[in-house]
mmCIF file of N, CA and C in Angstrom:
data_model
loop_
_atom_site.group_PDB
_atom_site.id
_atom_site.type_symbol
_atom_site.label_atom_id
_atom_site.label_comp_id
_atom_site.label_asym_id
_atom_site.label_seq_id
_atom_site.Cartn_x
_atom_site.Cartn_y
_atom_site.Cartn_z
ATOM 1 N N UNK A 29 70.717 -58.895 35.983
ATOM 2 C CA UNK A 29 71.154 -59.892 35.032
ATOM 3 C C UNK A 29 72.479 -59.438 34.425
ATOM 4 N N UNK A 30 73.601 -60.215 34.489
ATOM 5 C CA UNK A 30 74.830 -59.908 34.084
ATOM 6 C C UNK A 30 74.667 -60.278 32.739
ATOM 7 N N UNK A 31 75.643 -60.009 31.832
ATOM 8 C CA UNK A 31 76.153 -59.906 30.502
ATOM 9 C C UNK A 31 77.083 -61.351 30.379
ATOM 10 N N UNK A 32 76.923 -62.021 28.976
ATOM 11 C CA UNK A 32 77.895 -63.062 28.674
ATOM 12 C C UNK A 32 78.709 -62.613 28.812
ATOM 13 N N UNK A 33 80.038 -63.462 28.882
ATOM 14 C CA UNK A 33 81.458 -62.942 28.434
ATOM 15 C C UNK A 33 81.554 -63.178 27.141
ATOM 16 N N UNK A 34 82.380 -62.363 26.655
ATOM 17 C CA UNK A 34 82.681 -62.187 25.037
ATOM 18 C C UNK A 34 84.275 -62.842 24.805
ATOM 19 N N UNK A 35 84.058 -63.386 24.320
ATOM 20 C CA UNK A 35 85.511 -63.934 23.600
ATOM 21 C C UNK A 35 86.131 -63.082 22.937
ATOM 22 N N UNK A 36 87.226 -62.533 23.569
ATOM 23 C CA UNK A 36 88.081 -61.457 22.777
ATOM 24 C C UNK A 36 89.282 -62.551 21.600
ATOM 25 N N UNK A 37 88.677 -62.078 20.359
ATOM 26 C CA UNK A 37 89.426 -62.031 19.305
ATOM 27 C C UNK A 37 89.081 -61.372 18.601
ATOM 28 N N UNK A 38 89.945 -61.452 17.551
ATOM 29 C CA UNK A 38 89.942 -60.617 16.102
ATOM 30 C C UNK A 38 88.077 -60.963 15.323
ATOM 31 N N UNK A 39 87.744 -59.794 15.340
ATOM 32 C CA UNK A 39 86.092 -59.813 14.256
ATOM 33 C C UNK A 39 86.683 -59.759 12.752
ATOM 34 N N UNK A 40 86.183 -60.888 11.928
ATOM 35 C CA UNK A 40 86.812 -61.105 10.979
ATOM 36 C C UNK A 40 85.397 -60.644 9.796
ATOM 37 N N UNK A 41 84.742 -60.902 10.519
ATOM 38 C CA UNK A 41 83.083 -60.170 9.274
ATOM 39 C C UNK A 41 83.545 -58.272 9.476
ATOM 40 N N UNK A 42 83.816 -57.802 8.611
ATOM 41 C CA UNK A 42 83.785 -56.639 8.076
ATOM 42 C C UNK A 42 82.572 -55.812 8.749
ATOM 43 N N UNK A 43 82.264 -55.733 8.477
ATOM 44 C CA UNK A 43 80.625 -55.045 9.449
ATOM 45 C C UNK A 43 80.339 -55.412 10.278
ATOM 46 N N UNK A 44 80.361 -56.175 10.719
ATOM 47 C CA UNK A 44 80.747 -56.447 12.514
ATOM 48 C C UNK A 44 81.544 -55.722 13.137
ATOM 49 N N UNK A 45 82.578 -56.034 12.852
ATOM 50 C CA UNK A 45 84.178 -55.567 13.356
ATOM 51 C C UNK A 45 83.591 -53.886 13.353
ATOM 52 N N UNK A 46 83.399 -53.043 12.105
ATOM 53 C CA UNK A 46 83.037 -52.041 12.322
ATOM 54 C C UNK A 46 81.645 -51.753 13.296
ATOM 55 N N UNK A 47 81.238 -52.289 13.175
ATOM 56 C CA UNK A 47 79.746 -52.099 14.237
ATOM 57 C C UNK A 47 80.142 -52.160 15.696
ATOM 58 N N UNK A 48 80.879 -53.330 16.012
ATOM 59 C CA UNK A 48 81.556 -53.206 17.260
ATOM 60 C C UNK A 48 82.749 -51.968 17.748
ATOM 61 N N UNK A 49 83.003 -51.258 16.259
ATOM 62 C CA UNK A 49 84.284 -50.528 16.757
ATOM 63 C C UNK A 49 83.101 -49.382 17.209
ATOM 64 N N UNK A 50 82.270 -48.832 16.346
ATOM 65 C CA UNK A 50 81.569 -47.664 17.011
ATOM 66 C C UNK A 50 80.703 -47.642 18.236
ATOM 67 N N UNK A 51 80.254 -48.831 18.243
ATOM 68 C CA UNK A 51 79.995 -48.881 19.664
ATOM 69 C C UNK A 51 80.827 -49.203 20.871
ATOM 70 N N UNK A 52 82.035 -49.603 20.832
ATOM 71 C CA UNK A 52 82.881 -49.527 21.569
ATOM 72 C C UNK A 52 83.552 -47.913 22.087
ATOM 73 N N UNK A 53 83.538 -47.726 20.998
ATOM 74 C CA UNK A 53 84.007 -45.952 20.351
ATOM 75 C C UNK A 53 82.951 -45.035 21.765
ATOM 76 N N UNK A 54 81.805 -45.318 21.372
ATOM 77 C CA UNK A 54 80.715 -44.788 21.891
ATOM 78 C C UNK A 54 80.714 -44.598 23.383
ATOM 79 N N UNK A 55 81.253 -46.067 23.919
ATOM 80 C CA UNK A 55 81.507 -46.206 25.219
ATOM 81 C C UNK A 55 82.539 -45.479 25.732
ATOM 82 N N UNK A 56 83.463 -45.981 25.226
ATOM 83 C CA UNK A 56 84.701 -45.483 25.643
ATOM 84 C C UNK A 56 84.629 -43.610 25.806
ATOM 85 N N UNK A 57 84.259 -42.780 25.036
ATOM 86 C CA UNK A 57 84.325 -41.522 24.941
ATOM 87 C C UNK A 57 82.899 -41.171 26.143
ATOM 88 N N UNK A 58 82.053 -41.728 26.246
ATOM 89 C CA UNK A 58 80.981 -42.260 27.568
ATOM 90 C C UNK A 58 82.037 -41.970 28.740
ATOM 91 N N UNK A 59 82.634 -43.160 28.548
ATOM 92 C CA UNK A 59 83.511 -42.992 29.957
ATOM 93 C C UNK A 59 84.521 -41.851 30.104
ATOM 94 N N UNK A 60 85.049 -41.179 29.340
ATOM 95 C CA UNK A 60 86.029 -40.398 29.416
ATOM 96 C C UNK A 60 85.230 -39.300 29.471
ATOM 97 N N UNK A 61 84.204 -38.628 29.118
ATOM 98 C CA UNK A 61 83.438 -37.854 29.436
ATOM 99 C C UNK A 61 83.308 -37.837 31.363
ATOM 100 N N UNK A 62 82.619 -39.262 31.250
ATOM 101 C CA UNK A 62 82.338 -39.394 32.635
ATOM 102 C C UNK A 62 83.870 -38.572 33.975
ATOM 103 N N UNK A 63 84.761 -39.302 33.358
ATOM 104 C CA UNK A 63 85.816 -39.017 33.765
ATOM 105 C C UNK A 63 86.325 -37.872 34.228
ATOM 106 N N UNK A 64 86.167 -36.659 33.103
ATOM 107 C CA UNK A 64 86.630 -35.360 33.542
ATOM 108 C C UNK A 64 85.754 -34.661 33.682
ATOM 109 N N UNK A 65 83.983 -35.100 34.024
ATOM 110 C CA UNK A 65 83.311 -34.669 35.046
ATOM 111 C C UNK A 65 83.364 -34.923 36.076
ATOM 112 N N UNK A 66 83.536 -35.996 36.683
ATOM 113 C CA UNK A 66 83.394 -36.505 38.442
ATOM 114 C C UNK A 66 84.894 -36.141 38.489
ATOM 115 N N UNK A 67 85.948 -36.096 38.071
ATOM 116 C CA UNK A 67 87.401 -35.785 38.380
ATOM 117 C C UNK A 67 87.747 -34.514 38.439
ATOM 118 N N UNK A 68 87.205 -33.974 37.286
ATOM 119 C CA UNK A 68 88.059 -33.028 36.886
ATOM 120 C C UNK A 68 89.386 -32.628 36.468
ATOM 121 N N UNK A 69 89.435 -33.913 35.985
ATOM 122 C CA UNK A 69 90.903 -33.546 34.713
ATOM 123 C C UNK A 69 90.763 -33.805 33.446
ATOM 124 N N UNK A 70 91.449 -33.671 32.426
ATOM 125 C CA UNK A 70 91.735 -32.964 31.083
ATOM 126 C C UNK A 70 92.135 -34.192 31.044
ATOM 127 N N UNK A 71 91.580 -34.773 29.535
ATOM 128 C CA UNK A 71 91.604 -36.448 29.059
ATOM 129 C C UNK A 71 91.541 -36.282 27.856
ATOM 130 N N UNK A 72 92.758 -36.861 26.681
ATOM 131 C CA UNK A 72 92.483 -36.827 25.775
ATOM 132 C C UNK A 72 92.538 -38.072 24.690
ATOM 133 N N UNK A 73 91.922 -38.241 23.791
ATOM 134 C CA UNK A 73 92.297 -40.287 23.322
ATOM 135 C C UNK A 73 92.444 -39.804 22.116
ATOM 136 N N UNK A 74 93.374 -40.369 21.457
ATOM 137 C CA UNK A 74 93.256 -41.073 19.769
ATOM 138 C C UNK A 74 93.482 -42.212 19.232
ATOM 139 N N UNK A 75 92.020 -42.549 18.381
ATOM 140 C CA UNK A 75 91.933 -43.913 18.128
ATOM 141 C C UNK A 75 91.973 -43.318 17.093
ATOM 142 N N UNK A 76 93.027 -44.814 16.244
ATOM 143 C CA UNK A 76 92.900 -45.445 14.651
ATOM 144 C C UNK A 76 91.665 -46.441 14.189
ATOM 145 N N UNK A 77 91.058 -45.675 13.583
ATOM 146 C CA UNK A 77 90.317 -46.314 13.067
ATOM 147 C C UNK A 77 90.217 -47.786 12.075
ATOM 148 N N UNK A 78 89.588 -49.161 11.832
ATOM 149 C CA UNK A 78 90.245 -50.200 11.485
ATOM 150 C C UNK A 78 90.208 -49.649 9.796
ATOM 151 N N UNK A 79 90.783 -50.331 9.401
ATOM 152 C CA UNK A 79 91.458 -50.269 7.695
ATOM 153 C C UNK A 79 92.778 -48.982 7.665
ATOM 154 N N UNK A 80 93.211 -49.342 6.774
ATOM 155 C CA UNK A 80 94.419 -47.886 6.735
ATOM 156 C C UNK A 80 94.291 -47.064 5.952
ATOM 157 N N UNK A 81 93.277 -46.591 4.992
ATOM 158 C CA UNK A 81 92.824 -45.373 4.292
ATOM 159 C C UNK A 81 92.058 -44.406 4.981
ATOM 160 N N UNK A 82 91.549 -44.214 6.814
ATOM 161 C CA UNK A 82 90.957 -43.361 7.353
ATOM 162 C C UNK A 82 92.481 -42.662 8.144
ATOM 163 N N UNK A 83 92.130 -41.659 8.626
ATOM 164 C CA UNK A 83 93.345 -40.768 9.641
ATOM 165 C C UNK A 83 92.522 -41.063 10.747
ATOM 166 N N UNK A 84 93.889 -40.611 12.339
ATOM 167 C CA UNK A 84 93.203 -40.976 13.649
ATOM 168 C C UNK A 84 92.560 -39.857 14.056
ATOM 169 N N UNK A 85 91.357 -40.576 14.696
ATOM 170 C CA UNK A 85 90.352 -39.663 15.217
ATOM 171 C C UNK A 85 90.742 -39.028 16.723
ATOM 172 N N UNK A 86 90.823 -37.676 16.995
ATOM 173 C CA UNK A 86 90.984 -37.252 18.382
ATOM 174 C C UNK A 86 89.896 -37.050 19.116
ATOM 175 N N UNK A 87 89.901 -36.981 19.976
ATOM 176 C CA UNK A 87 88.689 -36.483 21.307
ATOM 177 C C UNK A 87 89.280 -35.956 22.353
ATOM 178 N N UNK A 88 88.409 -34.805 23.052
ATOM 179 C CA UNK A 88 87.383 -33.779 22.584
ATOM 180 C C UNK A 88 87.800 -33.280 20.663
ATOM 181 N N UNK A 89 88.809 -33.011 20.612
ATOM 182 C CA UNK A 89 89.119 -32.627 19.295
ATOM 183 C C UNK A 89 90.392 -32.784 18.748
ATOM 184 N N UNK A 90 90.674 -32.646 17.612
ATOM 185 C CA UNK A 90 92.474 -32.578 17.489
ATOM 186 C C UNK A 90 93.247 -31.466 18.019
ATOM 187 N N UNK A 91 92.380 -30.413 18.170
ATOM 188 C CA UNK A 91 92.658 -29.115 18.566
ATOM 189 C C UNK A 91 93.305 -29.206 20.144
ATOM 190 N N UNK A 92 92.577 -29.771 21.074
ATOM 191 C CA UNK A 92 92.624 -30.069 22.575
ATOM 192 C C UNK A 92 92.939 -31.112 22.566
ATOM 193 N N UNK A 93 93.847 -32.236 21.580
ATOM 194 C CA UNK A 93 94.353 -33.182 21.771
ATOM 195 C C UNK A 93 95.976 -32.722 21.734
ATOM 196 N N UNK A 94 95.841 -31.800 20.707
ATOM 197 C CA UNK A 94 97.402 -31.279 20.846
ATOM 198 C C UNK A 94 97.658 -30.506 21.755
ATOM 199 N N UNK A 95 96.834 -29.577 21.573
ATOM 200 C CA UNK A 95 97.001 -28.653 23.285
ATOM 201 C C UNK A 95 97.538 -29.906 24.570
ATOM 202 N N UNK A 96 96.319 -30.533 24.522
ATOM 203 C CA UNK A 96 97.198 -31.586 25.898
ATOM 204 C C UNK A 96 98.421 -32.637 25.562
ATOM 205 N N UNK A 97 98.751 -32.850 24.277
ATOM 206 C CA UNK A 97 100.047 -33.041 24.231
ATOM 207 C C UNK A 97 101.019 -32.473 24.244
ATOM 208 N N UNK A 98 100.757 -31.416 24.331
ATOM 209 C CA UNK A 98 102.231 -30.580 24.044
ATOM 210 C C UNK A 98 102.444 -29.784 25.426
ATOM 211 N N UNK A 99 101.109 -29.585 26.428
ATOM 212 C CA UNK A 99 101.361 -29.540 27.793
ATOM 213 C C UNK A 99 102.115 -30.538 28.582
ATOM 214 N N UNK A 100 101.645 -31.841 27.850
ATOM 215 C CA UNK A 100 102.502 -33.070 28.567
ATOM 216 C C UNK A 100 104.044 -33.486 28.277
ATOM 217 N N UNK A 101 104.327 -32.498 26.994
ATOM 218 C CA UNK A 101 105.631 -32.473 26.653
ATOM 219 C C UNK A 101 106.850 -31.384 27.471
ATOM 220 N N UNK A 102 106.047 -30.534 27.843
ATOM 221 C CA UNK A 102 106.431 -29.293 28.602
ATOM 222 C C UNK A 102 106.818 -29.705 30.106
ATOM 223 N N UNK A 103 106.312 -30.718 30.596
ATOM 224 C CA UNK A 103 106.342 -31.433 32.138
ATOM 225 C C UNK A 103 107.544 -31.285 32.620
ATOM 226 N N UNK A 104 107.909 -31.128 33.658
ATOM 227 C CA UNK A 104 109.557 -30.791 33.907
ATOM 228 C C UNK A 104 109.648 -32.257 34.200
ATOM 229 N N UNK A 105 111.250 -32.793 34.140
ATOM 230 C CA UNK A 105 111.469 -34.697 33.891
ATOM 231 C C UNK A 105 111.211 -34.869 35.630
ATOM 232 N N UNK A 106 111.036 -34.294 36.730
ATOM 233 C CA UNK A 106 111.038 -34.816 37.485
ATOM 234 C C UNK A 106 109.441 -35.168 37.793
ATOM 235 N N UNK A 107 108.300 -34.866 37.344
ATOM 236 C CA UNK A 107 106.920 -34.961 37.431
ATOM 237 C C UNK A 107 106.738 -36.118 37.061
ATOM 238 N N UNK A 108 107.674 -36.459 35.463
ATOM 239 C CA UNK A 108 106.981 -37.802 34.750
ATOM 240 C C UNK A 108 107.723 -38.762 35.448
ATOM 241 N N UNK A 109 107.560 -39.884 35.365
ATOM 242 C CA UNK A 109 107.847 -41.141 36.273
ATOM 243 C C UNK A 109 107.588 -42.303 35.375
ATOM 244 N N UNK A 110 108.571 -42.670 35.068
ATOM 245 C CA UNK A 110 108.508 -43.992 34.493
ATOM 246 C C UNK A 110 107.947 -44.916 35.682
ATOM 247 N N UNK A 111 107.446 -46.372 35.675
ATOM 248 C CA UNK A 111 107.121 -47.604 35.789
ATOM 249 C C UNK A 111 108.335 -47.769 37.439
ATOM 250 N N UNK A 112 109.588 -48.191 36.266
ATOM 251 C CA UNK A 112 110.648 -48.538 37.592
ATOM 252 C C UNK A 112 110.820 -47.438 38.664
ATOM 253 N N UNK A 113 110.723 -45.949 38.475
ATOM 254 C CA UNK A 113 110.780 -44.849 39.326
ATOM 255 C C UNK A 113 109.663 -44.546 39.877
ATOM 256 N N UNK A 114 108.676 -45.231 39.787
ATOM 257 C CA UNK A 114 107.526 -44.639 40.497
ATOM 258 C C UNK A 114 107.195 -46.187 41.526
ATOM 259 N N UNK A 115 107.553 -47.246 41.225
ATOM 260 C CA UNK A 115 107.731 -48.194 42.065
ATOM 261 C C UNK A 115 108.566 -48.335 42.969
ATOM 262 N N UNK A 116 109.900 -47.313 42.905
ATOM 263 C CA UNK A 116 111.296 -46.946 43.559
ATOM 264 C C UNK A 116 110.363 -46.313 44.751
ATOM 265 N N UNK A 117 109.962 -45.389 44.690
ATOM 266 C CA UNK A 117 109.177 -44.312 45.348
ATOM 267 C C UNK A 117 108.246 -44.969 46.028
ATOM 268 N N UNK A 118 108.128 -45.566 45.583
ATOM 269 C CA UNK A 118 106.676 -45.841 46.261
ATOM 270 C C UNK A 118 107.283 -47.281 47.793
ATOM 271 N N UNK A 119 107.958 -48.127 46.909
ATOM 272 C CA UNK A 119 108.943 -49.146 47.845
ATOM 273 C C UNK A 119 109.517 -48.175 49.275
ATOM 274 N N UNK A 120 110.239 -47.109 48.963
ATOM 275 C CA UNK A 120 111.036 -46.102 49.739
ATOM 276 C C UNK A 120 109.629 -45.715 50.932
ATOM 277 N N UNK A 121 108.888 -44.899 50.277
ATOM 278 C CA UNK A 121 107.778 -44.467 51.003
ATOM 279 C C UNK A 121 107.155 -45.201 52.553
ATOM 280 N N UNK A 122 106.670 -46.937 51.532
ATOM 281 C CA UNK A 122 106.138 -48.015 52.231
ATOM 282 C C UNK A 122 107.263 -48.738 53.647
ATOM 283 N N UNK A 123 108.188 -48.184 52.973
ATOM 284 C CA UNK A 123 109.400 -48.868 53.789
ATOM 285 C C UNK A 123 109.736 -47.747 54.895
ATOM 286 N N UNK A 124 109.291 -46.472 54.565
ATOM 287 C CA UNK A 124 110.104 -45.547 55.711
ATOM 288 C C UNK A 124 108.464 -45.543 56.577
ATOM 289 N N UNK A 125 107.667 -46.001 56.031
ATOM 290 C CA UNK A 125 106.357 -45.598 56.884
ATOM 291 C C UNK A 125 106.397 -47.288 57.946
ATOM 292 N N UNK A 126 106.802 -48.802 57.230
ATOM 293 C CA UNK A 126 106.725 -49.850 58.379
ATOM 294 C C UNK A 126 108.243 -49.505 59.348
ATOM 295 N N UNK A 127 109.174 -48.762 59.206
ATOM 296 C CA UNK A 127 110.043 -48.642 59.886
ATOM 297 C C UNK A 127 109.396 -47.406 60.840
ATOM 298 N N UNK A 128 108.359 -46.770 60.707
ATOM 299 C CA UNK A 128 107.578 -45.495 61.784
ATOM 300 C C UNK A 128 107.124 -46.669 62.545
ATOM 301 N N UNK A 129 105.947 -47.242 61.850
ATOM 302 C CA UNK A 129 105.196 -48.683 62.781
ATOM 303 C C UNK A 129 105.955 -49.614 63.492
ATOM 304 N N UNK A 130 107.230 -50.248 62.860
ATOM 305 C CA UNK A 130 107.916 -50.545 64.011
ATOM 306 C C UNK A 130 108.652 -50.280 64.900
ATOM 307 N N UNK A 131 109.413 -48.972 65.034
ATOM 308 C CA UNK A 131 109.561 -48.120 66.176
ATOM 309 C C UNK A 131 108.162 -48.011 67.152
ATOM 310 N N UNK A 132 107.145 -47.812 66.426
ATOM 311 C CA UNK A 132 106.038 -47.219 67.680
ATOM 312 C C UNK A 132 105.602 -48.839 68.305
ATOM 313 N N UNK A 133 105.580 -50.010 67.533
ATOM 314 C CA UNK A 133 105.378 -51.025 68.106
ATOM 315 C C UNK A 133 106.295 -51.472 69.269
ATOM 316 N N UNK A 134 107.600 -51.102 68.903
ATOM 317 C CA UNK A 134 108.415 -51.420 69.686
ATOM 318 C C UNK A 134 108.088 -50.501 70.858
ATOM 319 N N UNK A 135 107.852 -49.419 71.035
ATOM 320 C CA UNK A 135 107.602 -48.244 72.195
ATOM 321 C C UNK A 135 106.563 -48.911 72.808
ATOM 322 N N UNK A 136 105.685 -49.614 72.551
ATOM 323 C CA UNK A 136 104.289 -50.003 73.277
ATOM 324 C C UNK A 136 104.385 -51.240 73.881
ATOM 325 N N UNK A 137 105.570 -51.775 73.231
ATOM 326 C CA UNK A 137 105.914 -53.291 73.672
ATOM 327 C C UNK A 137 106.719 -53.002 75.201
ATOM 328 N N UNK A 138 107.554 -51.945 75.075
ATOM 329 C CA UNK A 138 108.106 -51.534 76.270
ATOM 330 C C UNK A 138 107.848 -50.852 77.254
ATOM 331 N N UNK A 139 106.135 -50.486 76.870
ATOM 332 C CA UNK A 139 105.439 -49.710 77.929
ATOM 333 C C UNK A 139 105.189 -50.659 78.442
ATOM 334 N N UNK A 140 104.667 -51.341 77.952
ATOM 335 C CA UNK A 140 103.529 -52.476 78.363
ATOM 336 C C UNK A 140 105.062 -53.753 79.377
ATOM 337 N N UNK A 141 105.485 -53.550 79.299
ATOM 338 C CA UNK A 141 106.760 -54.572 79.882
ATOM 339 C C UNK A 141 106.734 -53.540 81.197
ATOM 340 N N UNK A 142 107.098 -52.014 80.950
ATOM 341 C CA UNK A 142 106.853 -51.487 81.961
ATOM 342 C C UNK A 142 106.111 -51.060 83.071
ATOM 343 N N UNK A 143 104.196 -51.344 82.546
ATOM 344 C CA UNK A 143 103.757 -51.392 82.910
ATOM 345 C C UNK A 143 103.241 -52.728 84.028
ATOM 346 N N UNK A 144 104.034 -53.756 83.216
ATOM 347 C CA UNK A 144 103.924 -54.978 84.044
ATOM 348 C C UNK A 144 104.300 -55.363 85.128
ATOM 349 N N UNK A 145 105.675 -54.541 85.183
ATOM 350 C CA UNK A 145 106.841 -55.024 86.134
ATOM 351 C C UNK A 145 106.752 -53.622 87.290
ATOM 352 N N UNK A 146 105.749 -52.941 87.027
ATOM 353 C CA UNK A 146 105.444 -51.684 88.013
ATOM 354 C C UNK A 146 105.064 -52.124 89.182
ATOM 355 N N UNK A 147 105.676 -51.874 90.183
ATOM 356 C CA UNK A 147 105.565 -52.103 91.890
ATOM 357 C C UNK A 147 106.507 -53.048 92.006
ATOM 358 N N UNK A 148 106.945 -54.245 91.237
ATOM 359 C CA UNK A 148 108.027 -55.349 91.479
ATOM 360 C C UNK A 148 109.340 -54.882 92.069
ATOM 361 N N UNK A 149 110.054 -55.346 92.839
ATOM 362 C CA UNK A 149 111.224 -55.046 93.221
ATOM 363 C C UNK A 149 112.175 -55.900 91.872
ATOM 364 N N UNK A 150 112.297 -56.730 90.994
ATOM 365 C CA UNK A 150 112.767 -56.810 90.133
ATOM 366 C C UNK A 150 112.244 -57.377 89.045
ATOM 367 N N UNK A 151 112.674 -57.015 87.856
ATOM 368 C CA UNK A 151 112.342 -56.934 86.820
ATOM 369 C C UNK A 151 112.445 -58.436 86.495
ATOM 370 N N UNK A 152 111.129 -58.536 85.387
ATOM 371 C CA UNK A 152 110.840 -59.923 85.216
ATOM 372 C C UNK A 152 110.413 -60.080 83.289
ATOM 373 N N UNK A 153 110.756 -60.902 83.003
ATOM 374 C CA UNK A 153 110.444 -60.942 81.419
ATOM 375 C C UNK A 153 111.205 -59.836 80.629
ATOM 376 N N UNK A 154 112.411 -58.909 80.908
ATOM 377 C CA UNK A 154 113.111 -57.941 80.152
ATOM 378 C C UNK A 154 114.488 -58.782 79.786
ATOM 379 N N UNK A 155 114.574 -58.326 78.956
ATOM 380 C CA UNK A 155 115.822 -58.738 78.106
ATOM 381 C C UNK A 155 117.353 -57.669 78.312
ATOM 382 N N UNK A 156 118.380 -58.625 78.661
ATOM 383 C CA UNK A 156 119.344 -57.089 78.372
ATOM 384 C C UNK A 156 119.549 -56.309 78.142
ATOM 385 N N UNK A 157 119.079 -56.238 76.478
ATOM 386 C CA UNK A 157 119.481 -55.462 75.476
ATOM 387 C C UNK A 157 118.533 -54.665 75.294
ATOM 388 N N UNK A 158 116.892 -54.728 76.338
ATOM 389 C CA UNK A 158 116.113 -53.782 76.782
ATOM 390 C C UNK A 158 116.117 -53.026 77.406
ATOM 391 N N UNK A 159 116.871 -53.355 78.463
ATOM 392 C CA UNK A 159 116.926 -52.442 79.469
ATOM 393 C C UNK A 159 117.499 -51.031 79.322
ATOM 394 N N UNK A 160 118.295 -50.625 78.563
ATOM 395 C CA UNK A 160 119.159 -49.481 77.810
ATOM 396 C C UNK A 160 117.751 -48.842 77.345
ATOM 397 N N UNK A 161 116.731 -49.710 76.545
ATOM 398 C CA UNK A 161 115.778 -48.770 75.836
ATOM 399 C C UNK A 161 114.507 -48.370 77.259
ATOM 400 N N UNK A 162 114.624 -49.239 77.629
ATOM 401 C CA UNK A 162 113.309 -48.970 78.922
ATOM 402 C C UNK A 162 113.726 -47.952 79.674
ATOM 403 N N UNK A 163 114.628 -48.172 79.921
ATOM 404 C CA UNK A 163 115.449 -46.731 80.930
ATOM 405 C C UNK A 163 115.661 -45.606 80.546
ATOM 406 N N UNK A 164 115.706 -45.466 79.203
ATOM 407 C CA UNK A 164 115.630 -44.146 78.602
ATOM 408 C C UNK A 164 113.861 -43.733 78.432
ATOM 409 N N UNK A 165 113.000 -45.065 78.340
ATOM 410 C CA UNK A 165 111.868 -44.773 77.852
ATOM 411 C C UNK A 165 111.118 -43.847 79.038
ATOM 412 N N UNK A 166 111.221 -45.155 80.494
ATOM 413 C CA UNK A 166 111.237 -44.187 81.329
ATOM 414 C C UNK A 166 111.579 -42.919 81.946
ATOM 415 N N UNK A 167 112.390 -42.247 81.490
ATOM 416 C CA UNK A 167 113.323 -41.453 81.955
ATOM 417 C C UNK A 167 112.329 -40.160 81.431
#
């Protein structure tokens, strides 16, 4: 049995809003637990709590919240990756790997031409501007 959907807006009853924040709270640190057990990496959150007379709460602690901030400050600039540079990279990557696939497509297209026209005294279905590549392929 699935769960309603909840209408995300603002909880305007006071005790609600808080009732939902700790159990949200609850979850969330659930999952991040979960997290850097099955992973094994170092996760750290700080939530503001609602009204503005509390300070933000860290997890695991403030202690190991700063520790892992100030490791993440230490990062040499080529590790961190903004948004546009890690989409750069990744474009580059995708693009040098379909330019591998279409070289090797092209190699199979010209076996297979070669394989066709094997025993023929002349060549049938090749293109000009193939023949330069078949002849080397063969070769």
């Amino acid at each position: 049995m699935t769960r309603k959907k909840i209408k995300l807006a603002f909880i305007t009853n006071d005790a609600a809003r808080n009732d939902a924040y700790k159990k949200r709270k609850k979850g969330m640190v659930k999952k991040l637990i979960e997290l850097t057990i099955l992973c094994g990496v170092e996760v750290c959150v700080v939530i503001y709590p609602p009204g503005s007379d509390f300070y933000p709460e860290a997890w695991p602690s403030t202690v190991a919240a700063r520790s892992l901030f100030s490791e993440y400050k230490t990062l040499p600039a080529n590790r961190m990756v903004n948004q546009e540079s890690f989409l750069e990279q990744w474009i580059k990557k995708v693009t040098e790997r379909l330019e591998k696939l279409q070289e090797e497509n092209r190699r199979k297209e010209l076996i297979q031409v070669m394989f066709q026209n094997l025993g023929r005294k002349e060549l049938q279905n090749v293109k000009k501007e193939d023949l330069e590549e078949l002849g080397s392929l063969i070769d």
